[in-house]
Amino acid sequence: MATPDPAALFREMLAQWERVANQVGGEMMKSGEFGAVMGTATSATVRMQEAGREAMGRALAAANMPSRSEVAELTARVAAMDDRLARIEALLTKVAGVESKPPARPKPQRTRKPKSAKSTAG
Amino acid sequence: MSSAPADTLSPVDQARIAFERALQRNIKGLGYFASPAPVLGATPKDVLISRGTMQLYHYRPLTDEVYRVPLLLVMATTNRGYIFDMVPGQSLVEFLLRAGYDVFMLDWTAPGPHESKLGLADYVLDFLPTAIDRVLEETGEPDFTLVGYCFGGVLSTLWAALHPDGPMANIVCFTTPINFKAMEMFQTWSDRRFFDVDRLVDTFGNCPADMLYTAFDLLRPGARIAGNIRLFDNMWNDEFTKSFRMFERWTSDMLPLAGEYFRETTKKLMWENQLYEGGMEVGGRTVDLRNITAPFLHVTAEHDHIVPPAASAPLIEMVGSTDKEAVVLKGGHVSLVAGGNAVRRLWPKLDDWLQERST
C-alpha cells in the first residue's frame, strides 16, 4: 500500500519556505529604509577601514616600513616597466628580423558549413 | 538504490530507501568535506594575452574543420570565466568546440591595487579592441562573433556601438542589463542619498569582492539556507553534490572591481541610467546603440533574479540591427548559461543561430 512520502512533503515545504523568504525578504530589501541601513553599514565599514589604515600607516612609518599605498605605487611602476620591457623586446625582435616562434597550435581548416547547408548539398 | 517515485512505494520500501540514503549521506558527507573541489575550466587552452586584470584565451580546437568566423566570449567583470567551462559534459566552451567553432575568451583576474584607476574606457576602448585584434591576427580572419555575458554584454554592446565600421560579424548577449532602473534591489542599495561611492572607492581603491558577494547573496535571502538544507538532503547523490560544489565555488569566487570602473558604472548606469535614457559616453565618445547593425541575438532568462527581464528586455529594440532576435528561456541568471538547463536550452539555440552566420 502506498503512503505519502514524508521526505517529499518536507522538500515541498522547503521550496515553499524559500519562495516566501525570497519574496518577503526581497520586498523588505527593496525598501528605502533598508537602503538607508545598508548605506549606513557601508559607511561604517569605510570609516573603520579609514581609521585602520591611518593607524597602520602610523605604525608602519614608525617601524620604517612602506605603507600600502607606497607598495601599490611600486607595484604600478614595476607593472609599467614590465610593459615597457615587453614593448622593447617586441621591437628588438622586429629590428633583428627574427620572428619569435609561437608554440605550435592546431590550425584546423576554416571551411565548416552549417548542418542545413550540408544536408541540402547531400 | 531504487529510483521509483517514493509515493508509489510501500512503507517498508520507503523506510529502506530512507535508511540507505541516511547511511550514504553520512559516508559521503565525510568525503565531501575531505575531498578537493572539482577542477573547473580545464579545457585545453593557450593564454594569448595576460596583461594585469585582462586575460585572453584561445581554446584548442576539437575538430579538424571549424567555422570561418571565430567566436570571442566576453565574461562579466565580477566573475570568473570558467562558468563557460565547468567540467567535461557541462562546458559551453567544450560544446562549441565540438560543434566546430574556434573559441576565444576574454576573462578577468582580480585587478591589483595599481589597477584601481582603470575606468570604463580602459575596458571598452583598450582591453576589448586589444583582444579583438589578437583574435583576428591569430585566425587571419577579417571578422568575428562577439558573445557577452551579463556585464560582459554591456561592455560588448558599448564597444559595438562605438565601432559601427568594426570587424564584428555577429553579436550575442546573454542576460545583458540595459535599463538599470529596473534592477530594483541594486537601485535601492546604491541609492545616492545613502551610498557614498566616492568615499568607498577613495578608501578601498578597488571595490572589494566580499562586498559584491554580499550584495549578490542578498538578492535571494532564502537561497543560501535552503541550498544548504538541500545539499544535506541530497548528500547521497553524487551528481547533485558535484553540481552543487561547482556552482557554489563559482558564485563565491567573485572578483573585486577596479575602483574607477565601479565609480563610473555606479554613477552613469545605476544613478543616471544613461545607457537606457541616453547621454552615455565612454572616453568622451557618445554611445548610440542604433549604431549596432550586425546580426544580434539577445538571450534572457525567465527567472533571472540578478538582471530581471524588465532590465534586459529593452536592449533588442534599441539596437539598429535588422537581423535581430530576442529569446526568453526558462532558467535563472546562471542556469541559463551553465548546468543541465543550459545544455538543453541555450546551447542548442546558440549553435542553431550561429551556424548560418559563421561561414
PDB file of N, CA and C in Angstrom, chain B residues 255-350:
ATOM      1  N   LEU B 255      35.119  38.566  -8.141  1.00  0.00           N
ATOM      2  CA  LEU B 255      36.288  39.427  -8.337  1.00  0.00           C
ATOM      3  C   LEU B 255      36.013  40.825  -7.807  1.00  0.00           C
ATOM      4  N   PRO B 256      37.023  41.482  -7.257  1.00  0.00           N
ATOM      5  CA  PRO B 256      36.823  42.897  -6.939  1.00  0.00           C
ATOM      6  C   PRO B 256      36.697  43.677  -8.249  1.00  0.00           C
ATOM      7  N   LEU B 257      36.151  44.866  -8.167  1.00  0.00           N
ATOM      8  CA  LEU B 257      36.050  45.689  -9.377  1.00  0.00           C
ATOM      9  C   LEU B 257      37.026  46.861  -9.274  1.00  0.00           C
ATOM     10  N   ALA B 258      37.662  47.162 -10.388  1.00  0.00           N
ATOM     11  CA  ALA B 258      38.575  48.312 -10.409  1.00  0.00           C
ATOM     12  C   ALA B 258      37.817  49.552  -9.934  1.00  0.00           C
ATOM     13  N   GLY B 259      38.452  50.331  -9.069  1.00  0.00           N
ATOM     14  CA  GLY B 259      37.772  51.439  -8.387  1.00  0.00           C
ATOM     15  C   GLY B 259      37.074  52.428  -9.310  1.00  0.00           C
ATOM     16  N   GLU B 260      37.824  52.970 -10.284  1.00  0.00           N
ATOM     17  CA  GLU B 260      37.230  53.997 -11.159  1.00  0.00           C
ATOM     18  C   GLU B 260      36.098  53.410 -12.004  1.00  0.00           C
ATOM     19  N   TYR B 261      36.308  52.179 -12.409  1.00  0.00           N
ATOM     20  CA  TYR B 261      35.300  51.469 -13.208  1.00  0.00           C
ATOM     21  C   TYR B 261      34.018  51.321 -12.395  1.00  0.00           C
ATOM     22  N   PHE B 262      34.161  50.963 -11.128  1.00  0.00           N
ATOM     23  CA  PHE B 262      32.993  50.805 -10.256  1.00  0.00           C
ATOM     24  C   PHE B 262      32.313  52.163 -10.030  1.00  0.00           C
ATOM     25  N   ARG B 263      33.124  53.195  -9.802  1.00  0.00           N
ATOM     26  CA  ARG B 263      32.575  54.549  -9.589  1.00  0.00           C
ATOM     27  C   ARG B 263      31.786  54.991 -10.824  1.00  0.00           C
ATOM     28  N   GLU B 264      32.403  54.773 -11.983  1.00  0.00           N
ATOM     29  CA  GLU B 264      31.804  55.231 -13.234  1.00  0.00           C
ATOM     30  C   GLU B 264      30.508  54.471 -13.547  1.00  0.00           C
ATOM     31  N   THR B 265      30.551  53.149 -13.373  1.00  0.00           N
ATOM     32  CA  THR B 265      29.339  52.371 -13.694  1.00  0.00           C
ATOM     33  C   THR B 265      28.224  52.692 -12.687  1.00  0.00           C
ATOM     34  N   THR B 266      28.585  52.916 -11.435  1.00  0.00           N
ATOM     35  CA  THR B 266      27.561  53.276 -10.437  1.00  0.00           C
ATOM     36  C   THR B 266      26.886  54.590 -10.824  1.00  0.00           C
ATOM     37  N   LYS B 267      27.704  55.579 -11.161  1.00  0.00           N
ATOM     38  CA  LYS B 267      27.128  56.901 -11.455  1.00  0.00           C
ATOM     39  C   LYS B 267      26.386  56.924 -12.794  1.00  0.00           C
ATOM     40  N   LYS B 268      27.041  56.393 -13.829  1.00  0.00           N
ATOM     41  CA  LYS B 268      26.456  56.516 -15.172  1.00  0.00           C
ATOM     42  C   LYS B 268      25.286  55.558 -15.390  1.00  0.00           C
ATOM     43  N   LEU B 269      25.406  54.353 -14.820  1.00  0.00           N
ATOM     44  CA  LEU B 269      24.382  53.355 -15.103  1.00  0.00           C
ATOM     45  C   LEU B 269      23.366  53.212 -13.973  1.00  0.00           C
ATOM     46  N   MET B 270      23.823  53.032 -12.735  1.00  0.00           N
ATOM     47  CA  MET B 270      22.875  52.838 -11.638  1.00  0.00           C
ATOM     48  C   MET B 270      22.151  54.145 -11.294  1.00  0.00           C
ATOM     49  N   TRP B 271      22.857  55.250 -11.263  1.00  0.00           N
ATOM     50  CA  TRP B 271      22.228  56.502 -10.858  1.00  0.00           C
ATOM     51  C   TRP B 271      21.534  57.212 -12.020  1.00  0.00           C
ATOM     52  N   GLU B 272      22.245  57.307 -13.133  1.00  0.00           N
ATOM     53  CA  GLU B 272      21.694  58.130 -14.231  1.00  0.00           C
ATOM     54  C   GLU B 272      21.084  57.294 -15.365  1.00  0.00           C
ATOM     55  N   ASN B 273      21.268  56.003 -15.301  1.00  0.00           N
ATOM     56  CA  ASN B 273      20.670  55.097 -16.290  1.00  0.00           C
ATOM     57  C   ASN B 273      20.921  55.580 -17.723  1.00  0.00           C
ATOM     58  N   GLN B 274      22.154  56.008 -17.982  1.00  0.00           N
ATOM     59  CA  GLN B 274      22.468  56.691 -19.248  1.00  0.00           C
ATOM     60  C   GLN B 274      22.347  55.795 -20.485  1.00  0.00           C
ATOM     61  N   LEU B 275      22.607  54.516 -20.292  1.00  0.00           N
ATOM     62  CA  LEU B 275      22.559  53.631 -21.459  1.00  0.00           C
ATOM     63  C   LEU B 275      21.131  53.517 -21.990  1.00  0.00           C
ATOM     64  N   TYR B 276      20.173  53.574 -21.080  1.00  0.00           N
ATOM     65  CA  TYR B 276      18.761  53.440 -21.464  1.00  0.00           C
ATOM     66  C   TYR B 276      18.144  54.806 -21.787  1.00  0.00           C
ATOM     67  N   GLU B 277      18.474  55.791 -20.947  1.00  0.00           N
ATOM     68  CA  GLU B 277      17.827  57.101 -21.111  1.00  0.00           C
ATOM     69  C   GLU B 277      18.604  58.040 -22.025  1.00  0.00           C
ATOM     70  N   GLY B 278      19.825  57.664 -22.384  1.00  0.00           N
ATOM     71  CA  GLY B 278      20.620  58.481 -23.300  1.00  0.00           C
ATOM     72  C   GLY B 278      21.672  59.295 -22.577  1.00  0.00           C
ATOM     73  N   GLY B 279      22.690  59.685 -23.339  1.00  0.00           N
ATOM     74  CA  GLY B 279      23.738  60.538 -22.784  1.00  0.00           C
ATOM     75  C   GLY B 279      24.971  59.768 -22.341  1.00  0.00           C
ATOM     76  N   MET B 280      24.989  58.466 -22.628  1.00  0.00           N
ATOM     77  CA  MET B 280      26.137  57.655 -22.213  1.00  0.00           C
ATOM     78  C   MET B 280      27.372  57.999 -23.046  1.00  0.00           C
ATOM     79  N   GLU B 281      28.469  58.231 -22.345  1.00  0.00           N
ATOM     80  CA  GLU B 281      29.739  58.490 -23.023  1.00  0.00           C
ATOM     81  C   GLU B 281      30.807  57.571 -22.472  1.00  0.00           C
ATOM     82  N   VAL B 282      31.674  57.109 -23.348  1.00  0.00           N
ATOM     83  CA  VAL B 282      32.828  56.316 -22.898  1.00  0.00           C
ATOM     84  C   VAL B 282      34.066  56.963 -23.505  1.00  0.00           C
ATOM     85  N   GLY B 283      34.978  57.371 -22.660  1.00  0.00           N
ATOM     86  CA  GLY B 283      36.191  58.041 -23.145  1.00  0.00           C
ATOM     87  C   GLY B 283      35.859  59.273 -23.965  1.00  0.00           C
ATOM     88  N   GLY B 284      34.795  59.979 -23.614  1.00  0.00           N
ATOM     89  CA  GLY B 284      34.412  61.208 -24.322  1.00  0.00           C
ATOM     90  C   GLY B 284      33.657  60.960 -25.613  1.00  0.00           C
ATOM     91  N   ARG B 285      33.379  59.704 -25.935  1.00  0.00           N
ATOM     92  CA  ARG B 285      32.645  59.387 -27.173  1.00  0.00           C
ATOM     93  C   ARG B 285      31.228  58.950 -26.826  1.00  0.00           C
ATOM     94  N   THR B 286      30.260  59.540 -27.550  1.00  0.00           N
ATOM     95  CA  THR B 286      28.852  59.254 -27.250  1.00  0.00           C
ATOM     96  C   THR B 286      28.440  57.879 -27.773  1.00  0.00           C
ATOM     97  N   VAL B 287      27.734  57.154 -26.935  1.00  0.00           N
ATOM     98  CA  VAL B 287      27.289  55.804 -27.303  1.00  0.00           C
ATOM     99  C   VAL B 287      25.874  55.877 -27.871  1.00  0.00           C
ATOM    100  N   ASP B 288      25.702  55.352 -29.085  1.00  0.00           N
ATOM    101  CA  ASP B 288      24.370  55.257 -29.673  1.00  0.00           C
ATOM    102  C   ASP B 288      24.160  53.805 -30.097  1.00  0.00           C
ATOM    103  N   LEU B 289      23.266  53.128 -29.383  1.00  0.00           N
ATOM    104  CA  LEU B 289      23.088  51.689 -29.651  1.00  0.00           C
ATOM    105  C   LEU B 289      22.526  51.418 -31.041  1.00  0.00           C
ATOM    106  N   ARG B 290      21.929  52.437 -31.666  1.00  0.00           N
ATOM    107  CA  ARG B 290      21.403  52.250 -33.027  1.00  0.00           C
ATOM    108  C   ARG B 290      22.534  52.009 -34.028  1.00  0.00           C
ATOM    109  N   ASN B 291      23.783  52.345 -33.600  1.00  0.00           N
ATOM    110  CA  ASN B 291      24.935  52.095 -34.479  1.00  0.00           C
ATOM    111  C   ASN B 291      25.237  50.610 -34.642  1.00  0.00           C
ATOM    112  N   ILE B 292      24.637  49.792 -33.770  1.00  0.00           N
ATOM    113  CA  ILE B 292      24.874  48.342 -33.881  1.00  0.00           C
ATOM    114  C   ILE B 292      23.937  47.802 -34.954  1.00  0.00           C
ATOM    115  N   THR B 293      24.537  47.335 -36.052  1.00  0.00           N
ATOM    116  CA  THR B 293      23.703  46.862 -37.165  1.00  0.00           C
ATOM    117  C   THR B 293      23.971  45.401 -37.515  1.00  0.00           C
ATOM    118  N   ALA B 294      24.934  44.808 -36.861  1.00  0.00           N
ATOM    119  CA  ALA B 294      25.254  43.396 -37.143  1.00  0.00           C
ATOM    120  C   ALA B 294      24.133  42.505 -36.617  1.00  0.00           C
ATOM    121  N   PRO B 295      23.997  41.285 -37.148  1.00  0.00           N
ATOM    122  CA  PRO B 295      23.006  40.346 -36.605  1.00  0.00           C
ATOM    123  C   PRO B 295      23.152  40.229 -35.095  1.00  0.00           C
ATOM    124  N   PHE B 296      22.005  40.295 -34.407  1.00  0.00           N
ATOM    125  CA  PHE B 296      22.029  40.433 -32.943  1.00  0.00           C
ATOM    126  C   PHE B 296      21.097  39.406 -32.304  1.00  0.00           C
ATOM    127  N   LEU B 297      21.631  38.677 -31.333  1.00  0.00           N
ATOM    128  CA  LEU B 297      20.804  37.724 -30.564  1.00  0.00           C
ATOM    129  C   LEU B 297      20.925  38.071 -29.088  1.00  0.00           C
ATOM    130  N   HIS B 298      19.782  38.263 -28.445  1.00  0.00           N
ATOM    131  CA  HIS B 298      19.799  38.520 -27.003  1.00  0.00           C
ATOM    132  C   HIS B 298      19.001  37.414 -26.311  1.00  0.00           C
ATOM    133  N   VAL B 299      19.677  36.681 -25.434  1.00  0.00           N
ATOM    134  CA  VAL B 299      19.009  35.597 -24.719  1.00  0.00           C
ATOM    135  C   VAL B 299      18.891  35.985 -23.249  1.00  0.00           C
ATOM    136  N   THR B 300      17.668  35.960 -22.760  1.00  0.00           N
ATOM    137  CA  THR B 300      17.451  36.302 -21.350  1.00  0.00           C
ATOM    138  C   THR B 300      16.775  35.123 -20.639  1.00  0.00           C
ATOM    139  N   ALA B 301      16.792  35.184 -19.313  1.00  0.00           N
ATOM    140  CA  ALA B 301      16.235  34.079 -18.522  1.00  0.00           C
ATOM    141  C   ALA B 301      14.944  34.527 -17.847  1.00  0.00           C
ATOM    142  N   GLU B 302      13.970  33.651 -17.889  1.00  0.00           N
ATOM    143  CA  GLU B 302      12.632  33.957 -17.355  1.00  0.00           C
ATOM    144  C   GLU B 302      12.673  34.297 -15.862  1.00  0.00           C
ATOM    145  N   HIS B 303      13.531  33.594 -15.124  1.00  0.00           N
ATOM    146  CA  HIS B 303      13.556  33.785 -13.667  1.00  0.00           C
ATOM    147  C   HIS B 303      14.875  34.391 -13.199  1.00  0.00           C
ATOM    148  N   ASP B 304      15.376  35.333 -13.970  1.00  0.00           N
ATOM    149  CA  ASP B 304      16.663  35.952 -13.633  1.00  0.00           C
ATOM    150  C   ASP B 304      16.472  36.908 -12.456  1.00  0.00           C
ATOM    151  N   HIS B 305      17.115  36.614 -11.320  1.00  0.00           N
ATOM    152  CA  HIS B 305      16.947  37.480 -10.138  1.00  0.00           C
ATOM    153  C   HIS B 305      18.020  38.562 -10.091  1.00  0.00           C
ATOM    154  N   ILE B 306      19.060  38.431 -10.914  1.00  0.00           N
ATOM    155  CA  ILE B 306      20.128  39.448 -10.910  1.00  0.00           C
ATOM    156  C   ILE B 306      19.816  40.526 -11.952  1.00  0.00           C
ATOM    157  N   VAL B 307      19.557  40.078 -13.174  1.00  0.00           N
ATOM    158  CA  VAL B 307      19.141  41.023 -14.228  1.00  0.00           C
ATOM    159  C   VAL B 307      17.704  40.649 -14.601  1.00  0.00           C
ATOM    160  N   PRO B 308      16.710  41.245 -13.949  1.00  0.00           N
ATOM    161  CA  PRO B 308      15.316  40.872 -14.239  1.00  0.00           C
ATOM    162  C   PRO B 308      14.967  41.177 -15.697  1.00  0.00           C
ATOM    163  N   PRO B 309      14.010  40.433 -16.248  1.00  0.00           N
ATOM    164  CA  PRO B 309      13.644  40.655 -17.659  1.00  0.00           C
ATOM    165  C   PRO B 309      13.368  42.129 -17.978  1.00  0.00           C
ATOM    166  N   ALA B 310      12.778  42.883 -17.044  1.00  0.00           N
ATOM    167  CA  ALA B 310      12.485  44.298 -17.322  1.00  0.00           C
ATOM    168  C   ALA B 310      13.761  45.109 -17.546  1.00  0.00           C
ATOM    169  N   ALA B 311      14.870  44.634 -16.981  1.00  0.00           N
ATOM    170  CA  ALA B 311      16.135  45.362 -17.144  1.00  0.00           C
ATOM    171  C   ALA B 311      16.828  45.006 -18.454  1.00  0.00           C
ATOM    172  N   SER B 312      16.585  43.784 -18.939  1.00  0.00           N
ATOM    173  CA  SER B 312      17.314  43.331 -20.134  1.00  0.00           C
ATOM    174  C   SER B 312      16.481  43.416 -21.419  1.00  0.00           C
ATOM    175  N   ALA B 313      15.158  43.313 -21.279  1.00  0.00           N
ATOM    176  CA  ALA B 313      14.295  43.217 -22.471  1.00  0.00           C
ATOM    177  C   ALA B 313      14.427  44.394 -23.445  1.00  0.00           C
ATOM    178  N   PRO B 314      14.570  45.654 -22.987  1.00  0.00           N
ATOM    179  CA  PRO B 314      14.575  46.762 -23.960  1.00  0.00           C
ATOM    180  C   PRO B 314      15.757  46.776 -24.920  1.00  0.00           C
ATOM    181  N   LEU B 315      16.808  46.008 -24.612  1.00  0.00           N
ATOM    182  CA  LEU B 315      18.015  46.071 -25.453  1.00  0.00           C
ATOM    183  C   LEU B 315      17.720  45.793 -26.922  1.00  0.00           C
ATOM    184  N   ILE B 316      16.928  44.790 -27.180  1.00  0.00           N
ATOM    185  CA  ILE B 316      16.696  44.355 -28.562  1.00  0.00           C
ATOM    186  C   ILE B 316      16.068  45.467 -29.399  1.00  0.00           C
ATOM    187  N   GLU B 317      15.179  46.249 -28.776  1.00  0.00           N
ATOM    188  CA  GLU B 317      14.525  47.345 -29.502  1.00  0.00           C
ATOM    189  C   GLU B 317      15.491  48.493 -29.761  1.00  0.00           C
ATOM    190  N   MET B 318      16.499  48.606 -28.929  1.00  0.00           N
ATOM    191  CA  MET B 318      17.372  49.779 -29.004  1.00  0.00           C
ATOM    192  C   MET B 318      18.516  49.651 -30.007  1.00  0.00           C
ATOM    193  N   VAL B 319      18.835  48.418 -30.403  1.00  0.00           N
ATOM    194  CA  VAL B 319      19.928  48.276 -31.363  1.00  0.00           C
ATOM    195  C   VAL B 319      19.386  48.461 -32.782  1.00  0.00           C
ATOM    196  N   GLY B 320      20.275  48.855 -33.699  1.00  0.00           N
ATOM    197  CA  GLY B 320      19.834  49.173 -35.061  1.00  0.00           C
ATOM    198  C   GLY B 320      19.798  47.981 -36.002  1.00  0.00           C
ATOM    199  N   SER B 321      20.149  46.810 -35.539  1.00  0.00           N
ATOM    200  CA  SER B 321      20.209  45.627 -36.416  1.00  0.00           C
ATOM    201  C   SER B 321      18.832  45.315 -36.998  1.00  0.00           C
ATOM    202  N   THR B 322      18.808  44.842 -38.235  1.00  0.00           N
ATOM    203  CA  THR B 322      17.539  44.378 -38.805  1.00  0.00           C
ATOM    204  C   THR B 322      17.382  42.883 -38.559  1.00  0.00           C
ATOM    205  N   ASP B 323      18.511  42.180 -38.605  1.00  0.00           N
ATOM    206  CA  ASP B 323      18.511  40.735 -38.285  1.00  0.00           C
ATOM    207  C   ASP B 323      18.740  40.626 -36.777  1.00  0.00           C
ATOM    208  N   LYS B 324      17.638  40.627 -36.022  1.00  0.00           N
ATOM    209  CA  LYS B 324      17.810  40.561 -34.564  1.00  0.00           C
ATOM    210  C   LYS B 324      16.717  39.682 -33.955  1.00  0.00           C
ATOM    211  N   GLU B 325      17.070  39.071 -32.832  1.00  0.00           N
ATOM    212  CA  GLU B 325      16.145  38.134 -32.197  1.00  0.00           C
ATOM    213  C   GLU B 325      16.330  38.173 -30.687  1.00  0.00           C
ATOM    214  N   ALA B 326      15.219  38.238 -29.977  1.00  0.00           N
ATOM    215  CA  ALA B 326      15.263  38.151 -28.515  1.00  0.00           C
ATOM    216  C   ALA B 326      14.618  36.837 -28.108  1.00  0.00           C
ATOM    217  N   VAL B 327      15.293  36.108 -27.262  1.00  0.00           N
ATOM    218  CA  VAL B 327      14.776  34.814 -26.828  1.00  0.00           C
ATOM    219  C   VAL B 327      14.742  34.784 -25.300  1.00  0.00           C
ATOM    220  N   VAL B 328      13.588  34.397 -24.764  1.00  0.00           N
ATOM    221  CA  VAL B 328      13.483  34.238 -23.313  1.00  0.00           C
ATOM    222  C   VAL B 328      13.428  32.736 -23.033  1.00  0.00           C
ATOM    223  N   LEU B 329      14.387  32.251 -22.272  1.00  0.00           N
ATOM    224  CA  LEU B 329      14.425  30.818 -21.966  1.00  0.00           C
ATOM    225  C   LEU B 329      14.136  30.587 -20.494  1.00  0.00           C
ATOM    226  N   LYS B 330      13.682  29.400 -20.197  1.00  0.00           N
ATOM    227  CA  LYS B 330      13.453  29.047 -18.797  1.00  0.00           C
ATOM    228  C   LYS B 330      14.802  29.023 -18.092  1.00  0.00           C
ATOM    229  N   GLY B 331      14.778  29.365 -16.797  1.00  0.00           N
ATOM    230  CA  GLY B 331      16.024  29.311 -16.030  1.00  0.00           C
ATOM    231  C   GLY B 331      16.318  30.630 -15.358  1.00  0.00           C
ATOM    232  N   GLY B 332      17.443  30.652 -14.658  1.00  0.00           N
ATOM    233  CA  GLY B 332      17.864  31.848 -13.951  1.00  0.00           C
ATOM    234  C   GLY B 332      19.125  32.427 -14.564  1.00  0.00           C
ATOM    235  N   HIS B 333      19.700  33.387 -13.888  1.00  0.00           N
ATOM    236  CA  HIS B 333      20.845  34.123 -14.428  1.00  0.00           C
ATOM    237  C   HIS B 333      22.024  33.193 -14.735  1.00  0.00           C
ATOM    238  N   VAL B 334      22.265  32.234 -13.844  1.00  0.00           N
ATOM    239  CA  VAL B 334      23.407  31.343 -14.024  1.00  0.00           C
ATOM    240  C   VAL B 334      23.000  30.073 -14.766  1.00  0.00           C
ATOM    241  N   SER B 335      21.815  29.530 -14.401  1.00  0.00           N
ATOM    242  CA  SER B 335      21.407  28.266 -15.047  1.00  0.00           C
ATOM    243  C   SER B 335      21.096  28.473 -16.526  1.00  0.00           C
ATOM    244  N   LEU B 336      21.002  29.735 -16.956  1.00  0.00           N
ATOM    245  CA  LEU B 336      20.814  29.992 -18.391  1.00  0.00           C
ATOM    246  C   LEU B 336      22.042  29.538 -19.179  1.00  0.00           C
ATOM    247  N   VAL B 337      23.233  29.773 -18.610  1.00  0.00           N
ATOM    248  CA  VAL B 337      24.461  29.505 -19.375  1.00  0.00           C
ATOM    249  C   VAL B 337      25.182  28.222 -18.980  1.00  0.00           C
ATOM    250  N   ALA B 338      24.901  27.700 -17.775  1.00  0.00           N
ATOM    251  CA  ALA B 338      25.631  26.506 -17.324  1.00  0.00           C
ATOM    252  C   ALA B 338      24.692  25.542 -16.616  1.00  0.00           C
ATOM    253  N   GLY B 339      25.065  24.257 -16.630  1.00  0.00           N
ATOM    254  CA  GLY B 339      24.249  23.248 -15.966  1.00  0.00           C
ATOM    255  C   GLY B 339      23.266  22.598 -16.931  1.00  0.00           C
ATOM    256  N   GLY B 340      22.462  21.683 -16.392  1.00  0.00           N
ATOM    257  CA  GLY B 340      21.558  20.883 -17.216  1.00  0.00           C
ATOM    258  C   GLY B 340      20.582  21.711 -18.032  1.00  0.00           C
ATOM    259  N   ASN B 341      20.065  22.787 -17.442  1.00  0.00           N
ATOM    260  CA  ASN B 341      19.106  23.646 -18.132  1.00  0.00           C
ATOM    261  C   ASN B 341      19.735  24.265 -19.391  1.00  0.00           C
ATOM    262  N   ALA B 342      20.974  24.728 -19.245  1.00  0.00           N
ATOM    263  CA  ALA B 342      21.677  25.361 -20.365  1.00  0.00           C
ATOM    264  C   ALA B 342      21.967  24.343 -21.464  1.00  0.00           C
ATOM    265  N   VAL B 343      22.359  23.133 -21.053  1.00  0.00           N
ATOM    266  CA  VAL B 343      22.680  22.089 -22.034  1.00  0.00           C
ATOM    267  C   VAL B 343      21.469  21.820 -22.928  1.00  0.00           C
ATOM    268  N   ARG B 344      20.274  21.834 -22.314  1.00  0.00           N
ATOM    269  CA  ARG B 344      19.044  21.519 -23.071  1.00  0.00           C
ATOM    270  C   ARG B 344      18.523  22.717 -23.852  1.00  0.00           C
ATOM    271  N   ARG B 345      18.702  23.920 -23.306  1.00  0.00           N
ATOM    272  CA  ARG B 345      18.019  25.077 -23.915  1.00  0.00           C
ATOM    273  C   ARG B 345      18.953  26.041 -24.647  1.00  0.00           C
ATOM    274  N   LEU B 346      19.840  26.705 -23.890  1.00  0.00           N
ATOM    275  CA  LEU B 346      20.631  27.768 -24.523  1.00  0.00           C
ATOM    276  C   LEU B 346      21.622  27.243 -25.557  1.00  0.00           C
ATOM    277  N   TRP B 347      22.361  26.204 -25.195  1.00  0.00           N
ATOM    278  CA  TRP B 347      23.455  25.776 -26.076  1.00  0.00           C
ATOM    279  C   TRP B 347      22.964  25.412 -27.479  1.00  0.00           C
ATOM    280  N   PRO B 348      21.929  24.551 -27.602  1.00  0.00           N
ATOM    281  CA  PRO B 348      21.471  24.239 -28.973  1.00  0.00           C
ATOM    282  C   PRO B 348      20.954  25.473 -29.712  1.00  0.00           C
ATOM    283  N   LYS B 349      20.298  26.360 -28.983  1.00  0.00           N
ATOM    284  CA  LYS B 349      19.772  27.583 -29.601  1.00  0.00           C
ATOM    285  C   LYS B 349      20.926  28.426 -30.146  1.00  0.00           C
ATOM    286  N   LEU B 350      21.959  28.562 -29.337  1.00  0.00           N
ATOM    287  CA  LEU B 350      23.127  29.351 -29.742  1.00  0.00           C
ATOM    288  C   LEU B 350      23.766  28.745 -30.990  1.00  0.00           C
TER     289      LEU B 350
END
